[in-house]
């Protein structure tokens, strides 16, 4: 079965705190892709990152960083020095290796950053 | 280049009425996806097309739902007859995959449907 689990439904932090959003996935495919999307209050879904299953290098982009660990089937997302504008729903997604772009989304984590 | 364009942004209708949602994908993209978002079920893939051909419609809830892609620049999702449980935000997304998995999904702003 293909599945994405985001166990944290809601997280609330104070501005400038670091926060990590957890994502655990299930797949039997050896080739697959993992994604993070952001959905701000305005409602659109914004692409943040794509990772393929053969690339376990961590990635950093500004205040964002991602930790991909195949051994634990996890793809966690950390925001350093959070800001109010980071408040949004964050979705982790899995694309099985069938090369179609079909994404299976987790339930999402609502992040609230308070000033 | 313009992003994925969806219309209408908001639709309020009464149970039993026909609803048509429209999508214009990003020019040159070869895949088009329809997703539905609800509080209870999250983001669900309804159907997707490759080069205008429906590939997988296993997510379409029932026969009341149908989707078409008559050409590379236009797709519709139709619900007939609509029911209150169809109330959701419907997203269209497109992607350029071509010969390999190259692109992420680009989403439209969504169509919020309310069925009374």
Short mmCIF file of C-alpha atoms in Angstrom, two decimals:
data_model
loop_
_atom_site.label_atom_id
_atom_site.label_comp_id
_atom_site.label_asym_id
_atom_site.label_seq_id
_atom_site.Cartn_x
_atom_site.Cartn_y
_atom_site.Cartn_z
CA UNK A 1 0.00 0.00 0.00
CA UNK A 2 1.08 3.55 -0.66
CA UNK A 3 0.50 5.90 2.22
CA UNK A 4 1.72 9.14 3.75
CA UNK A 5 1.26 9.88 7.44
CA UNK A 6 1.63 13.28 9.01
CA UNK A 7 0.99 12.54 12.65
CA UNK A 8 0.98 16.16 13.75
CA UNK A 9 -2.39 17.68 13.02
CA UNK A 10 -1.62 21.13 14.40
CA UNK A 11 1.50 22.82 15.70
CA UNK A 12 1.68 26.21 17.34
CA UNK A 13 4.97 28.02 17.92
CA UNK A 14 6.10 31.50 18.76
CA UNK A 15 7.94 33.48 16.14
CA UNK A 16 11.67 32.72 15.86
CA UNK A 17 11.28 29.21 17.22
CA UNK A 18 12.45 26.30 15.13
CA UNK A 19 9.80 23.76 14.17
CA UNK A 20 9.94 20.33 12.57
CA UNK A 21 7.07 18.79 10.65
CA UNK A 22 7.12 15.02 10.50
CA UNK A 23 6.30 12.84 7.50
CA UNK A 24 6.37 9.06 7.31
CA UNK A 25 5.61 7.22 4.10
CA UNK A 26 4.91 3.67 2.99
CA UNK A 27 5.67 2.24 -0.40
CA UNK A 28 7.02 -0.98 -1.88
CA UNK A 29 8.48 0.81 -4.87
CA UNK A 30 12.25 1.17 -4.97
CA UNK A 31 11.95 4.32 -7.05
CA UNK A 32 9.70 7.04 -5.78
CA UNK A 33 9.55 10.76 -5.15
CA UNK A 34 8.68 12.75 -2.09
CA UNK A 35 7.33 16.28 -1.98
CA UNK A 36 6.39 19.04 0.39
CA UNK A 37 3.70 21.57 -0.46
CA UNK A 38 2.55 24.63 1.44
CA UNK A 39 -1.05 25.80 1.51
CA UNK A 40 -1.31 29.34 2.93
CA UNK A 41 -4.63 30.78 4.09
CA UNK A 42 -5.30 32.02 0.56
CA UNK A 43 -5.78 28.37 -0.43
CA UNK A 44 -3.40 27.66 -3.27
CA UNK A 45 -0.89 24.83 -3.06
CA UNK A 46 2.71 25.91 -3.41
CA UNK A 47 5.49 23.49 -4.27
CA UNK A 48 8.44 23.53 -1.86
CA UNK A 49 10.67 20.57 -2.65
CA UNK A 50 10.96 17.28 -4.54
CA UNK A 51 13.26 14.44 -3.56
CA UNK A 52 13.86 11.14 -5.33
CA UNK A 53 14.40 7.90 -3.47
CA UNK A 54 18.04 7.62 -4.50
CA UNK A 55 19.07 10.96 -3.10
CA UNK A 56 19.29 10.93 0.67
CA UNK A 57 21.22 14.15 0.93
CA UNK A 58 19.66 16.64 3.23
CA UNK A 59 18.71 19.89 1.61
CA UNK A 60 18.71 23.42 2.92
CA UNK A 61 17.00 26.36 1.30
CA UNK A 62 17.18 29.50 3.37
CA UNK A 63 15.28 28.86 6.59
CA UNK A 64 13.91 25.56 5.26
CA UNK A 65 15.64 22.21 5.52
CA UNK A 66 14.63 18.66 4.77
CA UNK A 67 15.87 15.43 6.31
CA UNK A 68 15.25 12.32 4.19
CA UNK A 69 15.94 8.97 5.86
CA UNK A 70 15.06 5.83 3.91
CA UNK A 71 15.88 3.62 6.90
CA UNK A 72 12.95 5.10 8.79
CA UNK A 73 10.84 6.02 5.73
CA UNK A 74 10.74 9.61 6.87
CA UNK A 75 11.02 12.95 5.12
CA UNK A 76 10.89 15.63 7.78
CA UNK A 77 10.76 19.36 7.21
CA UNK A 78 12.31 21.93 9.52
CA UNK A 79 11.70 25.66 9.53
CA UNK A 80 14.39 27.59 11.36
CA UNK A 81 13.56 30.89 13.04
CA UNK A 82 9.89 30.66 12.10
CA UNK A 83 7.98 33.72 10.98
CA UNK A 84 4.30 34.60 11.03
CA UNK A 85 4.23 34.26 7.24
CA UNK A 86 5.10 30.59 7.64
CA UNK A 87 1.63 29.98 9.06
CA UNK A 88 -0.01 27.55 6.67
CA UNK A 89 -0.97 23.94 6.15
CA UNK A 90 1.96 21.84 5.03
CA UNK A 91 1.48 18.66 3.03
CA UNK A 92 3.91 15.85 2.48
CA UNK A 93 3.27 13.75 -0.63
CA UNK A 94 4.52 10.56 -2.24
CA UNK A 95 4.73 9.81 -5.94
CA UNK A 96 5.13 6.08 -6.57
CA UNK A 97 7.74 5.08 -9.10
CA UNK A 98 5.28 4.69 -11.94
CA UNK A 99 6.46 7.90 -13.53
CA UNK A 100 3.10 9.56 -13.73
CA UNK A 101 3.25 12.41 -11.30
CA UNK A 102 0.35 10.93 -9.36
CA UNK A 103 0.75 12.22 -5.82
CA UNK A 104 -0.54 10.67 -2.63
CA UNK A 105 -0.89 13.35 0.01
CA UNK A 106 -0.71 13.17 3.76
CA UNK A 107 -3.45 14.75 5.82
CA UNK A 108 -1.44 17.91 6.35
CA UNK A 109 -0.04 19.72 9.37
CA UNK A 110 -1.43 23.11 10.29
CA UNK A 111 1.34 25.37 11.50
CA UNK A 112 0.49 28.50 13.42
CA UNK A 113 3.30 30.91 14.13
CA UNK A 114 2.37 33.50 16.71
CA UNK A 115 4.07 36.88 16.93
CA UNK B 1 3.77 32.11 -18.33
CA UNK B 2 0.34 32.04 -16.74
CA UNK B 3 -0.28 29.40 -14.11
CA UNK B 4 -3.09 26.87 -14.01
CA UNK B 5 -6.37 28.72 -14.35
CA UNK B 6 -9.56 27.42 -12.81
CA UNK B 7 -13.11 28.70 -12.98
CA UNK B 8 -15.30 29.43 -11.24
CA UNK B 9 -13.47 30.28 -8.04
CA UNK B 10 -16.65 29.89 -6.04
CA UNK B 11 -19.87 28.10 -6.88
CA UNK B 12 -22.97 27.80 -4.77
CA UNK B 13 -25.70 25.58 -6.11
CA UNK B 14 -28.65 23.58 -4.98
CA UNK B 15 -28.80 19.86 -4.67
CA UNK B 16 -29.67 18.19 -7.95
CA UNK B 17 -28.17 20.87 -10.15
CA UNK B 18 -25.40 20.23 -12.65
CA UNK B 19 -22.00 21.71 -11.85
CA UNK B 20 -19.18 22.21 -14.33
CA UNK B 21 -15.69 23.16 -13.20
CA UNK B 22 -13.14 24.28 -15.74
CA UNK B 23 -9.38 24.17 -15.95
CA UNK B 24 -6.74 25.57 -18.28
CA UNK B 25 -3.38 23.90 -17.63
CA UNK B 26 0.01 25.48 -18.14
CA UNK B 27 0.88 25.52 -21.82
CA UNK B 28 3.14 22.63 -22.79
CA UNK B 29 2.34 20.47 -19.78
CA UNK B 30 1.45 16.89 -20.65
CA UNK B 31 -0.30 15.77 -17.48
CA UNK B 32 -3.46 17.16 -15.89
CA UNK B 33 -4.86 16.18 -12.53
CA UNK B 34 -8.12 16.84 -10.70
CA UNK B 35 -7.97 16.73 -6.91
CA UNK B 36 -10.65 17.27 -4.30
CA UNK B 37 -9.97 18.66 -0.83
CA UNK B 38 -12.28 18.20 2.13
CA UNK B 39 -11.71 18.41 5.86
CA UNK B 40 -12.64 14.78 6.35
CA UNK B 41 -10.69 13.18 3.51
CA UNK B 42 -7.94 15.66 2.78
CA UNK B 43 -6.57 15.85 -0.76
CA UNK B 44 -7.84 13.07 -2.99
CA UNK B 45 -6.88 12.43 -6.58
CA UNK B 46 -10.01 12.07 -8.68
CA UNK B 47 -8.65 11.55 -12.18
CA UNK B 48 -5.64 12.38 -14.30
CA UNK B 49 -4.92 12.71 -17.99
CA UNK B 50 -1.79 12.25 -20.07
CA UNK B 51 -1.79 14.02 -23.43
CA UNK B 52 -5.55 14.52 -23.11
CA UNK B 53 -6.24 10.82 -22.51
CA UNK B 54 -7.73 9.74 -19.17
CA UNK B 55 -5.28 7.38 -17.49
CA UNK B 56 -6.70 6.67 -14.07
CA UNK B 57 -10.18 7.59 -12.92
CA UNK B 58 -10.28 5.22 -9.97
CA UNK B 59 -10.64 8.15 -7.60
CA UNK B 60 -13.86 9.43 -9.15
CA UNK B 61 -16.43 8.90 -6.39
CA UNK B 62 -19.32 7.68 -8.51
CA UNK B 63 -21.05 7.93 -11.83
CA UNK B 64 -22.30 11.40 -11.05
CA UNK B 65 -18.76 12.63 -11.69
CA UNK B 66 -17.26 12.87 -15.14
CA UNK B 67 -14.20 14.59 -16.56
CA UNK B 68 -13.11 15.43 -20.05
CA UNK B 69 -10.09 16.91 -21.72
CA UNK B 70 -11.05 17.73 -25.32
CA UNK B 71 -7.71 19.38 -26.03
CA UNK B 72 -4.39 20.18 -24.42
CA UNK B 73 -5.55 23.52 -23.07
CA UNK B 74 -8.87 22.71 -21.48
CA UNK B 75 -10.46 20.25 -19.08
CA UNK B 76 -13.79 20.04 -17.32
CA UNK B 77 -15.04 18.23 -14.25
CA UNK B 78 -18.79 17.77 -14.19
CA UNK B 79 -21.06 16.69 -11.37
CA UNK B 80 -24.59 15.73 -12.28
CA UNK B 81 -26.66 15.70 -10.15
CA UNK B 82 -24.82 17.45 -7.35
CA UNK B 83 -25.28 16.51 -3.69
CA UNK B 84 -24.36 18.32 -0.46
CA UNK B 85 -21.55 15.83 0.19
CA UNK B 86 -19.86 17.05 -2.98
CA UNK B 87 -19.11 20.34 -1.26
CA UNK B 88 -15.33 20.73 -1.36
CA UNK B 89 -12.50 22.61 -2.97
CA UNK B 90 -11.62 21.14 -6.34
CA UNK B 91 -8.09 21.66 -7.56
CA UNK B 92 -6.72 21.24 -11.02
CA UNK B 93 -2.99 20.70 -11.44
CA UNK B 94 -0.70 20.21 -14.40
CA UNK B 95 2.79 18.86 -14.81
CA UNK B 96 5.45 18.36 -17.44
CA UNK B 97 6.83 14.87 -17.24
CA UNK B 98 7.68 13.94 -20.78
CA UNK B 99 10.28 11.20 -20.91
CA UNK B 100 11.05 11.18 -17.24
CA UNK B 101 9.73 12.35 -13.96
CA UNK B 102 10.89 15.91 -14.18
CA UNK B 103 8.27 18.22 -12.88
CA UNK B 104 6.34 19.01 -9.83
CA UNK B 105 2.60 19.59 -9.93
CA UNK B 106 1.49 23.15 -10.45
CA UNK B 107 -1.87 23.77 -8.85
CA UNK B 108 -4.61 26.19 -9.71
CA UNK B 109 -6.23 28.32 -7.03
CA UNK B 110 -9.09 25.87 -6.68
CA UNK B 111 -12.85 26.02 -7.15
CA UNK B 112 -14.80 26.08 -3.92
CA UNK B 113 -18.10 24.28 -4.42
CA UNK B 114 -20.98 24.51 -1.99
CA UNK B 115 -24.04 22.37 -2.63
CA UNK B 116 -27.05 23.35 -0.52
#
